[in-house]
Tab-separated table of C-alpha atoms in Angstrom:
chain	number	residue	atom	x	y	z
L	1	UNK	CA	-84.194	67.232	-145.678
L	2	UNK	CA	-87.131	67.378	-143.314
L	3	UNK	CA	-86.517	66.223	-139.750
L	4	UNK	CA	-88.896	64.754	-137.189
L	5	UNK	CA	-89.547	68.281	-135.898
L	6	UNK	CA	-90.974	69.199	-139.314
L	7	UNK	CA	-93.624	66.457	-139.167
L	8	UNK	CA	-95.829	68.317	-136.699
L	9	UNK	CA	-98.031	66.647	-134.103
L	10	UNK	CA	-97.564	62.889	-134.407
L	11	UNK	CA	-99.939	61.822	-131.644
L	12	UNK	CA	-102.135	59.008	-132.885
L	13	UNK	CA	-100.264	58.722	-136.183
L	14	UNK	CA	-98.670	55.467	-137.315
L	15	UNK	CA	-94.998	56.175	-137.989
L	16	UNK	CA	-92.948	53.666	-139.965
L	17	UNK	CA	-89.298	53.949	-138.909
L	18	UNK	CA	-86.536	52.391	-141.019
L	19	UNK	CA	-83.871	51.557	-138.445
L	20	UNK	CA	-80.565	49.735	-138.797
L	21	UNK	CA	-80.825	46.755	-136.444
L	22	UNK	CA	-78.381	44.561	-138.331
L	23	UNK	CA	-76.560	43.236	-135.274
L	24	UNK	CA	-74.249	40.218	-134.960
L	25	UNK	CA	-75.924	37.165	-133.438
L	26	UNK	CA	-74.578	34.017	-131.803
L	27	UNK	CA	-77.673	31.885	-132.243
L	28	UNK	CA	-80.301	34.144	-130.693
L	29	UNK	CA	-77.834	36.089	-128.536
L	30	UNK	CA	-76.844	39.590	-129.671
L	31	UNK	CA	-73.057	39.924	-129.344
L	32	UNK	CA	-72.931	43.694	-130.027
L	33	UNK	CA	-76.086	45.757	-129.493
L	34	UNK	CA	-74.517	49.045	-130.592
L	35	UNK	CA	-76.897	49.551	-133.500
L	36	UNK	CA	-79.943	48.797	-131.373
L	37	UNK	CA	-78.823	51.332	-128.759
L	38	UNK	CA	-78.166	53.900	-131.485
L	39	UNK	CA	-81.727	53.442	-132.769
L	40	UNK	CA	-83.384	53.993	-129.392
L	41	UNK	CA	-83.389	57.838	-129.180
L	42	UNK	CA	-85.474	58.354	-132.330
L	43	UNK	CA	-87.883	55.517	-131.503
L	44	UNK	CA	-88.296	56.814	-127.946
L	45	UNK	CA	-88.802	60.374	-129.136
L	46	UNK	CA	-91.603	59.269	-131.449
L	47	UNK	CA	-93.247	57.073	-128.802
L	48	UNK	CA	-93.032	59.859	-126.222
L	49	UNK	CA	-94.754	62.146	-128.747
L	50	UNK	CA	-97.696	59.735	-128.824
L	51	UNK	CA	-96.901	58.201	-132.212
L	52	UNK	CA	-97.731	54.577	-132.942
L	53	UNK	CA	-94.299	53.353	-133.957
L	54	UNK	CA	-93.674	50.544	-136.460
L	55	UNK	CA	-89.995	49.672	-136.815
L	56	UNK	CA	-88.757	48.005	-139.980
L	57	UNK	CA	-85.199	46.762	-140.432
L	58	UNK	CA	-83.081	43.985	-141.889
L	59	UNK	CA	-80.698	41.478	-140.373
L	60	UNK	CA	-78.117	39.601	-142.408
L	61	UNK	CA	-78.662	38.468	-145.971
L	62	UNK	CA	-81.566	36.009	-146.068
L	63	UNK	CA	-81.907	36.535	-149.852
L	64	UNK	CA	-85.661	37.020	-149.861
L	65	UNK	CA	-86.409	33.862	-147.870
L	66	UNK	CA	-87.977	33.700	-144.397
L	67	UNK	CA	-85.048	32.126	-142.551
L	68	UNK	CA	-85.470	31.871	-138.735
L	69	UNK	CA	-81.699	32.318	-138.384
L	70	UNK	CA	-82.181	35.965	-139.398
L	71	UNK	CA	-85.305	36.709	-137.368
L	72	UNK	CA	-85.521	40.110	-135.693
L	73	UNK	CA	-87.268	38.588	-132.646
L	74	UNK	CA	-84.126	38.776	-130.428
L	75	UNK	CA	-83.652	42.399	-131.492
L	76	UNK	CA	-87.242	43.255	-130.556
L	77	UNK	CA	-86.599	41.782	-127.104
L	78	UNK	CA	-83.437	43.857	-126.660
L	79	UNK	CA	-85.199	46.988	-127.883
L	80	UNK	CA	-87.903	46.467	-125.249
L	81	UNK	CA	-85.228	46.224	-122.547
L	82	UNK	CA	-83.573	49.430	-123.713
L	83	UNK	CA	-86.874	51.316	-123.998
L	84	UNK	CA	-88.108	50.014	-120.659
L	85	UNK	CA	-91.453	49.252	-122.288
L	86	UNK	CA	-93.103	46.337	-124.117
L	87	UNK	CA	-92.371	46.010	-127.833
L	88	UNK	CA	-94.755	44.028	-130.010
L	89	UNK	CA	-93.349	41.781	-132.731
L	90	UNK	CA	-94.957	40.837	-136.025
L	91	UNK	CA	-93.645	37.633	-137.557
L	92	UNK	CA	-94.159	39.045	-141.040
L	93	UNK	CA	-93.416	42.381	-142.679
L	94	UNK	CA	-96.524	43.264	-144.698
L	95	UNK	CA	-98.737	40.213	-144.058
L	96	UNK	CA	-101.755	39.562	-141.823
L	97	UNK	CA	-99.861	39.786	-138.520
L	98	UNK	CA	-98.182	43.071	-139.444
L	99	UNK	CA	-101.535	44.504	-140.511
L	100	UNK	CA	-103.240	43.326	-137.309
L	101	UNK	CA	-100.547	44.802	-135.060
L	102	UNK	CA	-100.396	48.063	-137.017
L	103	UNK	CA	-104.176	48.449	-136.664
L	104	UNK	CA	-104.151	47.624	-132.939
L	105	UNK	CA	-101.222	49.867	-131.916
L	106	UNK	CA	-102.063	52.497	-129.325
L	107	UNK	CA	-100.501	55.928	-128.875
L	108	UNK	CA	-96.909	55.576	-127.644
L	109	UNK	CA	-96.661	51.861	-128.407
L	110	UNK	CA	-93.820	50.336	-130.420
L	111	UNK	CA	-93.807	47.273	-132.683
L	112	UNK	CA	-91.046	45.653	-134.731
L	113	UNK	CA	-91.841	44.063	-138.084
L	114	UNK	CA	-90.071	40.902	-139.200
L	115	UNK	CA	-86.869	41.158	-141.255
L	116	UNK	CA	-87.702	43.267	-144.292
L	117	UNK	CA	-85.253	41.246	-146.393
L	118	UNK	CA	-87.414	38.148	-145.982
L	119	UNK	CA	-89.269	39.825	-148.870
L	120	UNK	CA	-87.460	39.466	-152.190
L	121	UNK	CA	-88.879	42.738	-153.502
L	122	UNK	CA	-87.025	44.745	-150.819
L	123	UNK	CA	-83.694	44.434	-152.626
L	124	UNK	CA	-85.010	43.846	-156.160
L	125	UNK	CA	-83.261	45.538	-159.066
L	126	UNK	CA	-86.723	45.960	-160.629
L	127	UNK	CA	-87.981	49.369	-159.534
L	128	UNK	CA	-91.623	48.376	-160.115
L	129	UNK	CA	-91.284	45.390	-157.778
L	130	UNK	CA	-89.694	47.585	-155.131
L	131	UNK	CA	-92.341	50.271	-155.590
L	132	UNK	CA	-95.144	47.734	-155.173
L	133	UNK	CA	-93.594	46.404	-151.967
L	134	UNK	CA	-93.022	49.952	-150.693
L	135	UNK	CA	-96.723	50.573	-151.268
L	136	UNK	CA	-97.596	47.641	-149.007
L	137	UNK	CA	-95.301	49.009	-146.315
L	138	UNK	CA	-96.889	52.435	-146.717
L	139	UNK	CA	-100.350	50.952	-146.154
L	140	UNK	CA	-99.279	50.219	-142.573
L	141	UNK	CA	-98.438	53.829	-141.717
L	142	UNK	CA	-99.166	57.529	-142.094
L	143	UNK	CA	-95.603	58.866	-141.969
L	144	UNK	CA	-92.090	57.534	-142.699
L	145	UNK	CA	-88.904	58.309	-140.748
L	146	UNK	CA	-85.541	57.259	-142.218
L	147	UNK	CA	-83.221	56.458	-139.319
L	148	UNK	CA	-81.096	53.574	-140.624
L	149	UNK	CA	-77.905	55.306	-141.696
L	150	UNK	CA	-76.222	51.978	-142.413
L	151	UNK	CA	-78.556	51.444	-145.389
L	152	UNK	CA	-78.985	54.922	-146.901
L	153	UNK	CA	-76.450	54.020	-149.597
L	154	UNK	CA	-78.834	51.312	-150.840
L	155	UNK	CA	-81.643	51.836	-153.351
L	156	UNK	CA	-84.065	49.500	-151.572
L	157	UNK	CA	-87.810	49.568	-151.018
L	158	UNK	CA	-87.805	50.400	-147.292
L	159	UNK	CA	-85.034	52.974	-147.717
L	160	UNK	CA	-85.639	54.651	-151.064
L	161	UNK	CA	-88.982	53.822	-152.695
L	162	UNK	CA	-91.001	54.278	-149.496
L	163	UNK	CA	-90.197	58.010	-149.551
L	164	UNK	CA	-92.415	58.360	-152.634
L	165	UNK	CA	-95.322	56.791	-150.758
L	166	UNK	CA	-95.484	58.697	-147.450
L	167	UNK	CA	-94.649	62.086	-145.921
L	168	UNK	CA	-91.029	61.519	-144.904
L	169	UNK	CA	-88.246	62.867	-142.701
L	170	UNK	CA	-84.870	61.830	-141.319
L	171	UNK	CA	-84.545	60.617	-137.765
L	172	UNK	CA	-82.034	61.876	-135.238
L	173	UNK	CA	-79.463	59.184	-135.939
L	174	UNK	CA	-79.248	59.936	-139.668
L	175	UNK	CA	-79.274	63.654	-138.954
L	176	UNK	CA	-76.326	63.264	-136.568
L	177	UNK	CA	-74.379	61.034	-138.972
L	178	UNK	CA	-74.752	63.487	-141.848
L	179	UNK	CA	-73.765	66.411	-139.621
L	180	UNK	CA	-70.543	64.645	-138.582
L	181	UNK	CA	-69.681	63.632	-142.134
L	182	UNK	CA	-70.185	67.191	-143.354
L	183	UNK	CA	-67.742	68.350	-140.703
L	184	UNK	CA	-65.225	65.796	-141.979
L	185	UNK	CA	-65.556	66.817	-145.621
L	186	UNK	CA	-66.524	70.493	-145.672
L	187	UNK	CA	-64.987	72.261	-142.689
L	188	UNK	CA	-62.662	70.034	-140.639
L	189	UNK	CA	-60.849	71.726	-137.781
L	190	UNK	CA	-57.103	71.280	-138.220
L	191	UNK	CA	-54.861	69.419	-137.894
L	192	UNK	CA	-57.067	66.816	-139.627
L	193	UNK	CA	-55.900	63.195	-139.486
L	194	UNK	CA	-57.368	60.254	-141.394
L	195	UNK	CA	-56.453	56.783	-140.135
L	196	UNK	CA	-57.139	53.918	-142.526
L	197	UNK	CA	-56.720	50.205	-141.894
L	198	UNK	CA	-58.477	47.005	-142.807
L	199	UNK	CA	-57.383	44.406	-145.266
L	200	UNK	CA	-57.451	45.965	-148.740
L	201	UNK	CA	-56.267	49.151	-150.416
L	202	UNK	CA	-58.953	48.596	-153.048
L	203	UNK	CA	-61.677	49.014	-150.397
L	204	UNK	CA	-60.413	52.499	-149.534
L	205	UNK	CA	-59.498	53.930	-152.963
L	206	UNK	CA	-62.417	56.338	-153.110
L	207	UNK	CA	-61.819	57.617	-149.582
L	208	UNK	CA	-58.117	58.209	-150.207
L	209	UNK	CA	-58.905	59.931	-153.512
L	210	UNK	CA	-61.428	62.277	-151.919
L	211	UNK	CA	-59.645	63.010	-148.629
L	212	UNK	CA	-56.026	63.217	-149.740
L	213	UNK	CA	-56.427	66.893	-150.544
L	214	UNK	CA	-58.421	67.570	-147.363
L	215	UNK	CA	-56.361	65.833	-144.657
L	216	UNK	CA	-53.123	66.978	-143.066
L	217	UNK	CA	-52.081	63.454	-142.041
L	218	UNK	CA	-52.929	60.090	-143.558
L	219	UNK	CA	-51.955	57.113	-141.376
L	220	UNK	CA	-52.003	53.681	-143.006
L	221	UNK	CA	-52.203	50.409	-141.062
L	222	UNK	CA	-53.891	47.033	-141.283
L	223	UNK	CA	-53.458	44.529	-144.073
L	224	UNK	CA	-53.527	47.280	-146.694
L	225	UNK	CA	-50.161	48.593	-145.481
L	226	UNK	CA	-48.263	45.733	-147.095
L	227	UNK	CA	-49.271	46.871	-150.556
L	228	UNK	CA	-47.777	50.283	-149.724
L	229	UNK	CA	-44.591	48.708	-148.324
L	230	UNK	CA	-44.231	46.496	-151.402
L	231	UNK	CA	-44.770	49.578	-153.586
L	232	UNK	CA	-41.724	51.073	-151.876
L	233	UNK	CA	-39.711	47.988	-152.818
L	234	UNK	CA	-39.767	46.219	-149.447
L	235	UNK	CA	-40.155	42.495	-148.780
L	236	UNK	CA	-43.555	41.692	-147.245
L	237	UNK	CA	-43.186	37.912	-146.867
L	238	UNK	CA	-46.507	36.057	-146.743
L	239	UNK	CA	-48.461	39.181	-145.793
L	240	UNK	CA	-51.683	40.178	-147.481
L	241	UNK	CA	-50.833	41.852	-150.787
L	242	UNK	CA	-52.787	43.326	-153.697
L	243	UNK	CA	-50.363	43.136	-156.603
L	244	UNK	CA	-52.775	44.979	-158.897
L	245	UNK	CA	-52.790	48.003	-156.559
L	246	UNK	CA	-49.027	48.591	-156.377
L	247	UNK	CA	-48.967	51.375	-158.958
L	248	UNK	CA	-51.924	53.051	-157.262
L	249	UNK	CA	-50.171	52.888	-153.888
L	250	UNK	CA	-47.043	54.462	-155.424
L	251	UNK	CA	-49.225	57.165	-156.908
L	252	UNK	CA	-50.741	57.993	-153.524
L	253	UNK	CA	-47.301	58.234	-151.934
L	254	UNK	CA	-46.172	60.636	-154.671
L	255	UNK	CA	-49.402	62.645	-154.598
L	256	UNK	CA	-49.244	63.059	-150.822
L	257	UNK	CA	-45.675	64.355	-151.074
L	258	UNK	CA	-46.641	66.874	-153.772
L	259	UNK	CA	-49.649	68.140	-151.818
L	260	UNK	CA	-47.828	68.399	-148.510
L	261	UNK	CA	-49.915	65.683	-146.875
L	262	UNK	CA	-48.037	63.622	-144.323
L	263	UNK	CA	-48.594	59.987	-145.369
L	264	UNK	CA	-47.339	57.822	-142.510
L	265	UNK	CA	-46.611	54.099	-142.819
L	266	UNK	CA	-45.570	51.828	-139.935
L	267	UNK	CA	-41.867	51.521	-139.161
L	268	UNK	CA	-42.261	48.195	-137.358
L	269	UNK	CA	-44.588	45.237	-137.792
L	270	UNK	CA	-45.757	42.346	-135.613
L	271	UNK	CA	-45.244	39.173	-137.648
L	272	UNK	CA	-45.931	35.470	-137.219
L	273	UNK	CA	-45.337	32.365	-139.343
L	274	UNK	CA	-49.074	31.696	-139.694
L	275	UNK	CA	-52.487	33.259	-139.204
L	276	UNK	CA	-53.325	31.800	-135.796
L	277	UNK	CA	-54.035	33.127	-132.310
L	278	UNK	CA	-51.260	31.036	-130.779
L	279	UNK	CA	-48.670	31.669	-133.493
L	280	UNK	CA	-45.323	32.945	-132.096
L	281	UNK	CA	-45.272	36.707	-132.634
L	282	UNK	CA	-42.139	38.782	-133.176
L	283	UNK	CA	-41.494	42.436	-133.973
L	284	UNK	CA	-39.474	43.348	-137.046
L	285	UNK	CA	-38.659	46.517	-138.970
L	286	UNK	CA	-41.267	47.295	-141.623
L	287	UNK	CA	-38.585	47.139	-144.307
L	288	UNK	CA	-37.239	43.793	-143.079
L	289	UNK	CA	-40.171	41.377	-142.962
L	290	UNK	CA	-38.826	37.796	-143.304
L	291	UNK	CA	-40.000	35.937	-146.377
L	292	UNK	CA	-41.543	33.155	-144.276
L	293	UNK	CA	-43.569	35.494	-142.012
L	294	UNK	CA	-46.763	37.497	-142.413
L	295	UNK	CA	-47.622	40.820	-140.818
L	296	UNK	CA	-50.603	40.787	-138.468
L	297	UNK	CA	-50.371	44.144	-136.644
L	298	UNK	CA	-48.430	47.396	-136.595
L	299	UNK	CA	-45.567	47.363	-134.090
L	300	UNK	CA	-45.177	49.270	-130.802
L	301	UNK	CA	-43.037	52.072	-132.265
L	302	UNK	CA	-45.596	52.643	-135.007
L	303	UNK	CA	-48.452	52.497	-132.502
L	304	UNK	CA	-46.767	55.199	-130.418
L	305	UNK	CA	-46.078	57.366	-133.476
L	306	UNK	CA	-49.651	57.032	-134.753
L	307	UNK	CA	-51.028	57.816	-131.281
L	308	UNK	CA	-48.923	60.968	-130.995
L	309	UNK	CA	-50.172	62.306	-134.337
L	310	UNK	CA	-53.783	61.463	-133.434
L	311	UNK	CA	-53.598	63.130	-130.020
L	312	UNK	CA	-52.169	66.264	-131.637
L	313	UNK	CA	-55.095	66.536	-134.063
L	314	UNK	CA	-58.328	68.478	-133.817
L	315	UNK	CA	-60.265	66.224	-136.204
L	316	UNK	CA	-59.706	62.486	-136.639
L	317	UNK	CA	-61.541	59.981	-138.829
L	318	UNK	CA	-60.626	56.320	-138.372
L	319	UNK	CA	-61.828	53.391	-140.451
L	320	UNK	CA	-60.295	49.934	-140.320
L	321	UNK	CA	-58.338	48.083	-137.605
L	322	UNK	CA	-54.542	48.196	-137.493
L	323	UNK	CA	-54.224	44.424	-137.180
L	324	UNK	CA	-56.076	41.219	-136.412
L	325	UNK	CA	-57.655	42.677	-133.276
L	326	UNK	CA	-59.735	39.551	-132.664
L	327	UNK	CA	-56.504	37.800	-131.593
L	328	UNK	CA	-54.923	39.202	-128.419
L	329	UNK	CA	-51.363	38.945	-129.752
L	330	UNK	CA	-52.241	41.217	-132.687
L	331	UNK	CA	-54.626	43.722	-131.055
L	332	UNK	CA	-52.180	46.229	-129.556
L	333	UNK	CA	-51.993	48.521	-132.599
L	334	UNK	CA	-55.752	48.850	-132.872
L	335	UNK	CA	-56.049	49.428	-129.123
L	336	UNK	CA	-53.380	52.150	-129.208
L	337	UNK	CA	-55.199	53.982	-132.003
L	338	UNK	CA	-58.530	53.673	-130.191
L	339	UNK	CA	-57.017	54.963	-126.951
L	340	UNK	CA	-55.490	57.942	-128.740
L	341	UNK	CA	-58.865	58.807	-130.273
L	342	UNK	CA	-60.364	59.019	-126.784
L	343	UNK	CA	-57.763	61.696	-125.959
L	344	UNK	CA	-58.426	63.967	-128.956
L	345	UNK	CA	-59.289	67.544	-128.018
L	346	UNK	CA	-61.733	67.955	-130.870
L	347	UNK	CA	-63.818	65.650	-133.056
L	348	UNK	CA	-62.937	61.930	-133.042
L	349	UNK	CA	-64.933	59.708	-135.397
L	350	UNK	CA	-64.876	55.910	-135.507
L	351	UNK	CA	-66.067	55.022	-138.989
L	352	UNK	CA	-68.314	52.051	-138.287
L	353	UNK	CA	-67.857	48.452	-139.424
L	354	UNK	CA	-64.869	46.577	-138.020
L	355	UNK	CA	-63.570	49.679	-136.262
L	356	UNK	CA	-66.753	50.012	-134.210
L	357	UNK	CA	-66.673	46.300	-133.386
L	358	UNK	CA	-63.016	46.571	-132.400
L	359	UNK	CA	-63.410	49.431	-129.916
L	360	UNK	CA	-66.253	47.653	-128.152
L	361	UNK	CA	-64.446	44.313	-128.106
L	362	UNK	CA	-61.349	46.010	-126.698
L	363	UNK	CA	-63.311	47.463	-123.811
L	364	UNK	CA	-64.003	51.042	-124.878
L	365	UNK	CA	-67.393	52.685	-124.377
L	366	UNK	CA	-69.199	54.475	-127.216
L	367	UNK	CA	-69.132	57.631	-125.089
L	368	UNK	CA	-65.315	57.588	-125.143
L	369	UNK	CA	-65.434	58.894	-128.720
L	370	UNK	CA	-66.919	61.938	-130.371
L	371	UNK	CA	-68.943	59.754	-132.729
L	372	UNK	CA	-69.168	56.102	-133.703
L	373	UNK	CA	-70.812	55.671	-137.088
L	374	UNK	CA	-73.474	52.986	-137.409
L	375	UNK	CA	-72.821	52.654	-141.132
L	376	UNK	CA	-69.338	51.726	-142.258
L	377	UNK	CA	-70.240	51.348	-145.934
L	378	UNK	CA	-72.477	54.403	-145.997
L	379	UNK	CA	-69.842	56.508	-144.201
L	380	UNK	CA	-67.159	55.500	-146.683
L	381	UNK	CA	-69.355	56.202	-149.704
L	382	UNK	CA	-70.235	59.643	-148.321
L	383	UNK	CA	-66.554	60.380	-147.736
L	384	UNK	CA	-65.832	59.217	-151.287
L	385	UNK	CA	-68.181	61.936	-152.494
L	386	UNK	CA	-70.805	59.507	-153.786
L	387	UNK	CA	-74.525	60.225	-153.809
L	388	UNK	CA	-76.407	58.136	-151.236
L	389	UNK	CA	-79.821	57.252	-152.725
L	390	UNK	CA	-81.616	57.067	-149.366
L	391	UNK	CA	-80.571	60.640	-148.611
L	392	UNK	CA	-80.940	62.002	-152.123
L	393	UNK	CA	-84.577	60.920	-152.379
L	394	UNK	CA	-85.320	62.712	-149.095
L	395	UNK	CA	-83.814	65.844	-150.617
L	396	UNK	CA	-86.102	65.540	-153.611
L	397	UNK	CA	-83.531	64.003	-155.945
L	398	UNK	CA	-84.388	60.697	-157.662
L	399	UNK	CA	-80.742	59.553	-157.504
């Protein structure tokens, strides 16, 4: 894949950058600006090189309708603060305002186009519709830079089809993400530990399949652990359970044993009678969950055991919280795992999504970790061994 360095002198050229600015909003207030901050280095590099930068991105799922609730205006304001320079904002993506701003941009200036998903063709299954829309985007620019890692697993107009329309390269964020993921899949320094949490086993099947023969340790927490405990014949009470995944969970336990992979399940669980922040929490053995309780976090013994394994590793990939971290009573397991990752003497990777949100909510800085992925879904699909269309097309493959 070509990088920004391969594009030559960009002074005076209009560069369309596909960023991932899909941040959580409370009204018009950004509650986690991690993705905006991650997008800044590439945008700043281009502006400093004298390029006329047009940023395109999505926010939420407006389903092809111009919904003010999903406007990128607050993101443009935050981007201006982070760049320390004015950022223009077009209230359309390929309409009159976008064309006017694109034509008026001066060297080193930055503009943000309105939510690309306000245009139905962006996510259309019809390749001709996407191609036509990509052509309109291309009319605004001379060069395209793909820097939204969180969307490279999508075959969408501003991610995939646009590459056919303009000279293209990857930005620094995507380049860094791919470099880290290659280290996780091709040449991990050992011991290599994979920590998986979140609610469902079914969400992580591909990752477990692809990494079970690469990792030395596989630590399981979160809601998905109860399917593993049930597969071992234990009572899980009212805990989250995927009955249709029990045989698969048993298979993973057996496969790990055969391959010499240490698959570690919690030995204690924090339970409560209901899913509520003020529910009375107690700690029970993982094989003795009362029938009227549900598990909401891994227990302190498990947290300590997980942390010890993580700290003793040279490479760690973590995706999915250990419990309901949004509630203080059930956040300790996730916090213990996050803290241990900050103490790894090697590469520690937080795999985006809820894990990234959790570490920030729990008070950790991005710089505390080796890498925080901006694309949970894209990271997982890469680790599953899937082809990511937005990367494949940049490599000359019409995936």
